[in-house]
Structures are given as C-alpha cells and as structure tokens.
mmCIF file with all atom_site columns, C-alpha atoms in Angstrom:
data_model
loop_
_atom_site.group_PDB
_atom_site.id
_atom_site.type_symbol
_atom_site.label_atom_id
_atom_site.label_alt_id
_atom_site.label_comp_id
_atom_site.label_asym_id
_atom_site.label_entity_id
_atom_site.label_seq_id
_atom_site.pdbx_PDB_ins_code
_atom_site.Cartn_x
_atom_site.Cartn_y
_atom_site.Cartn_z
_atom_site.occupancy
_atom_site.B_iso_or_equiv
_atom_site.pdbx_formal_charge
_atom_site.auth_seq_id
_atom_site.auth_comp_id
_atom_site.auth_asym_id
_atom_site.auth_atom_id
_atom_site.pdbx_PDB_model_num
ATOM 1  C CA . UNK A 1 1  ? -117.401 140.045 56.183 1.00 0.00 ? 296 UNK A CA 1
ATOM 2  C CA . UNK A 1 2  ? -117.102 139.209 52.460 1.00 0.00 ? 297 UNK A CA 1
ATOM 3  C CA . UNK A 1 3  ? -118.704 140.105 49.680 1.00 0.00 ? 298 UNK A CA 1
ATOM 4  C CA . UNK A 1 4  ? -120.623 138.025 47.499 1.00 0.00 ? 299 UNK A CA 1
ATOM 5  C CA . UNK A 1 5  ? -118.893 136.647 44.034 1.00 0.00 ? 300 UNK A CA 1
ATOM 6  C CA . UNK A 1 6  ? -120.572 138.876 41.165 1.00 0.00 ? 301 UNK A CA 1
ATOM 7  C CA . UNK A 1 7  ? -120.076 137.128 37.756 1.00 0.00 ? 302 UNK A CA 1
ATOM 8  C CA . UNK A 1 8  ? -118.556 139.810 35.135 1.00 0.00 ? 303 UNK A CA 1
ATOM 9  C CA . UNK A 1 9  ? -120.698 141.147 32.551 1.00 0.00 ? 304 UNK A CA 1
ATOM 10 C CA . UNK A 1 10 ? -119.851 139.352 29.301 1.00 0.00 ? 305 UNK A CA 1
ATOM 11 C CA . UNK A 1 11 ? -120.818 142.964 26.643 1.00 0.00 ? 306 UNK A CA 1
ATOM 12 C CA . UNK A 1 12 ? -121.344 145.949 28.518 1.00 0.00 ? 307 UNK A CA 1
ATOM 13 C CA . UNK A 1 13 ? -125.195 147.381 26.568 1.00 0.00 ? 308 UNK A CA 1
ATOM 14 C CA . UNK A 1 14 ? -125.749 151.522 26.596 1.00 0.00 ? 309 UNK A CA 1
ATOM 15 C CA . UNK A 1 15 ? -128.952 152.331 27.480 1.00 0.00 ? 310 UNK A CA 1
ATOM 16 C CA . UNK A 1 16 ? -130.641 154.503 25.594 1.00 0.00 ? 311 UNK A CA 1
ATOM 17 C CA . UNK A 1 17 ? -131.713 158.179 26.937 1.00 0.00 ? 312 UNK A CA 1
ATOM 18 C CA . UNK A 1 18 ? -134.289 160.625 25.232 1.00 0.00 ? 313 UNK A CA 1
ATOM 19 C CA . UNK A 1 19 ? -134.258 163.745 27.355 1.00 0.00 ? 314 UNK A CA 1
ATOM 20 C CA . UNK A 1 20 ? -138.206 165.192 26.543 1.00 0.00 ? 315 UNK A CA 1
ATOM 21 C CA . UNK A 1 21 ? -138.274 168.168 29.182 1.00 0.00 ? 316 UNK A CA 1
ATOM 22 C CA . UNK A 1 22 ? -135.334 170.739 30.366 1.00 0.00 ? 317 UNK A CA 1
ATOM 23 C CA . UNK A 1 23 ? -136.987 172.855 32.956 1.00 0.00 ? 318 UNK A CA 1
ATOM 24 C CA . UNK A 1 24 ? -134.523 175.807 33.579 1.00 0.00 ? 319 UNK A CA 1
ATOM 25 C CA . UNK A 1 25 ? -135.974 178.467 35.711 1.00 0.00 ? 320 UNK A CA 1
ATOM 26 C CA . UNK A 1 26 ? -135.633 182.087 33.552 1.00 0.00 ? 321 UNK A CA 1
ATOM 27 C CA . UNK A 1 27 ? -133.710 183.870 36.386 1.00 0.00 ? 322 UNK A CA 1
ATOM 28 C CA . UNK A 1 28 ? -131.383 181.654 36.729 1.00 0.00 ? 323 UNK A CA 1
ATOM 29 C CA . UNK A 1 29 ? -130.776 181.612 32.660 1.00 0.00 ? 324 UNK A CA 1
ATOM 30 C CA . UNK A 1 30 ? -130.271 184.381 32.758 1.00 0.00 ? 325 UNK A CA 1
ATOM 31 C CA . UNK A 1 31 ? -127.439 184.751 35.091 1.00 0.00 ? 326 UNK A CA 1
ATOM 32 C CA . UNK A 1 32 ? -125.900 181.579 33.813 1.00 0.00 ? 327 UNK A CA 1
ATOM 33 C CA . UNK A 1 33 ? -125.177 184.251 30.496 1.00 0.00 ? 328 UNK A CA 1
ATOM 34 C CA . UNK A 1 34 ? -124.478 187.050 32.285 1.00 0.00 ? 329 UNK A CA 1
ATOM 35 C CA . UNK A 1 35 ? -121.889 185.983 34.038 1.00 0.00 ? 330 UNK A CA 1
ATOM 36 C CA . UNK A 1 36 ? -120.211 183.261 31.005 1.00 0.00 ? 331 UNK A CA 1
ATOM 37 C CA . UNK A 1 37 ? -120.027 187.272 29.302 1.00 0.00 ? 332 UNK A CA 1
ATOM 38 C CA . UNK A 1 38 ? -118.035 188.615 31.739 1.00 0.00 ? 333 UNK A CA 1
ATOM 39 C CA . UNK A 1 39 ? -115.832 185.029 32.428 1.00 0.00 ? 334 UNK A CA 1
ATOM 40 C CA . UNK A 1 40 ? -115.719 185.822 28.532 1.00 0.00 ? 335 UNK A CA 1
ATOM 41 C CA . UNK A 1 41 ? -114.072 189.682 29.409 1.00 0.00 ? 336 UNK A CA 1
ATOM 42 C CA . UNK A 1 42 ? -110.798 188.769 29.995 1.00 0.00 ? 337 UNK A CA 1
ATOM 43 C CA . UNK A 1 43 ? -110.344 185.714 28.394 1.00 0.00 ? 338 UNK A CA 1
ATOM 44 C CA . UNK A 1 44 ? -111.185 187.863 25.182 1.00 0.00 ? 339 UNK A CA 1
ATOM 45 C CA . UNK A 1 45 ? -108.615 190.897 26.135 1.00 0.00 ? 340 UNK A CA 1
ATOM 46 C CA . UNK A 1 46 ? -105.725 187.238 26.978 1.00 0.00 ? 341 UNK A CA 1
ATOM 47 C CA . UNK A 1 47 ? -105.853 186.198 22.778 1.00 0.00 ? 342 UNK A CA 1
ATOM 48 C CA . UNK A 1 48 ? -105.790 189.590 22.206 1.00 0.00 ? 343 UNK A CA 1
ATOM 49 C CA . UNK A 1 49 ? -103.013 189.343 24.293 1.00 0.00 ? 344 UNK A CA 1
ATOM 50 C CA . UNK A 1 50 ? -101.444 186.497 22.181 1.00 0.00 ? 345 UNK A CA 1
ATOM 51 C CA . UNK A 1 51 ? -102.781 187.359 18.440 1.00 0.00 ? 346 UNK A CA 1
ATOM 52 C CA . UNK A 1 52 ? -100.633 190.180 18.530 1.00 0.00 ? 347 UNK A CA 1
ATOM 53 C CA . UNK A 1 53 ? -97.373  189.830 20.663 1.00 0.00 ? 348 UNK A CA 1
ATOM 54 C CA . UNK A 1 54 ? -97.310  186.858 17.853 1.00 0.00 ? 349 UNK A CA 1
ATOM 55 C CA . UNK A 1 55 ? -98.620  189.189 15.049 1.00 0.00 ? 350 UNK A CA 1
ATOM 56 C CA . UNK A 1 56 ? -95.836  191.597 15.908 1.00 0.00 ? 351 UNK A CA 1
ATOM 57 C CA . UNK A 1 57 ? -93.131  188.728 15.480 1.00 0.00 ? 352 UNK A CA 1
ATOM 58 C CA . UNK A 1 58 ? -94.187  187.574 12.495 1.00 0.00 ? 353 UNK A CA 1
ATOM 59 C CA . UNK A 1 59 ? -94.580  190.741 10.829 1.00 0.00 ? 354 UNK A CA 1
ATOM 60 C CA . UNK A 1 60 ? -91.427  191.540 12.531 1.00 0.00 ? 355 UNK A CA 1
ATOM 61 C CA . UNK A 1 61 ? -89.576  188.646 11.297 1.00 0.00 ? 356 UNK A CA 1
ATOM 62 C CA . UNK A 1 62 ? -91.087  189.182 7.624  1.00 0.00 ? 357 UNK A CA 1
ATOM 63 C CA . UNK A 1 63 ? -89.985  192.517 7.207  1.00 0.00 ? 358 UNK A CA 1
ATOM 64 C CA . UNK A 1 64 ? -86.583  192.310 8.736  1.00 0.00 ? 359 UNK A CA 1
ATOM 65 C CA . UNK A 1 65 ? -86.006  188.972 5.625  1.00 0.00 ? 360 UNK A CA 1
ATOM 66 C CA . UNK A 1 66 ? -87.563  190.837 3.008  1.00 0.00 ? 361 UNK A CA 1
ATOM 67 C CA . UNK A 1 67 ? -85.637  194.825 3.525  1.00 0.00 ? 362 UNK A CA 1
ATOM 68 C CA . UNK A 1 68 ? -83.308  193.815 5.726  1.00 0.00 ? 363 UNK A CA 1
ATOM 69 C CA . UNK A 1 69 ? -83.705  196.091 8.229  1.00 0.00 ? 364 UNK A CA 1
ATOM 70 C CA . UNK A 1 70 ? -83.748  194.826 11.810 1.00 0.00 ? 365 UNK A CA 1
ATOM 71 C CA . UNK A 1 71 ? -85.471  198.379 13.147 1.00 0.00 ? 366 UNK A CA 1
ATOM 72 C CA . UNK A 1 72 ? -86.897  199.244 15.963 1.00 0.00 ? 367 UNK A CA 1
ATOM 73 C CA . UNK A 1 73 ? -88.114  195.788 16.801 1.00 0.00 ? 368 UNK A CA 1
ATOM 74 C CA . UNK A 1 74 ? -92.282  194.455 16.766 1.00 0.00 ? 369 UNK A CA 1
ATOM 75 C CA . UNK A 1 75 ? -93.414  196.793 19.535 1.00 0.00 ? 370 UNK A CA 1
ATOM 76 C CA . UNK A 1 76 ? -91.125  199.919 19.239 1.00 0.00 ? 371 UNK A CA 1
ATOM 77 C CA . UNK A 1 77 ? -88.948  199.111 21.701 1.00 0.00 ? 372 UNK A CA 1
#
C-alpha cells in the first residue's frame, strides 16, 4: 500500500496559544517543591566543594606568586 502524495507546506506559521488556567492540586504542588528542595541539597554541597577547591588553588597560587613561598599547599596537605 502506498501513501498518498501530500503537498509540501509552503511556509510554517506558528499557532498562537493563550493559557487561561493551570489546575494543579495543592498537595501535588507541595510534594513537587519538597522533592525539589531535597534534590537541591546534594547540588549545593557539590557546588560548595568545587568552589572550595578552585578558591583554594587560586589563593595558594596568588600567595606563592606574591610571597614566593609554597607553604603546605592549598588545603594544608
């Protein structure tokens, strides 16, 4: 069986859409925000570790350049 030939569209025109209502039950919305808050905790910890490492290396490098002393390293190691 062959598909009938369809004419190619000449131009694509977006269809305007207006959102008039969003009906979300309150408990479902509370559950979503609770899950989002729990998911944010490990992300904040990971970002804090990355900032700490980059900051430690940066300030260790600046101190080495300024004072000419390598010291114990950026984390006291």
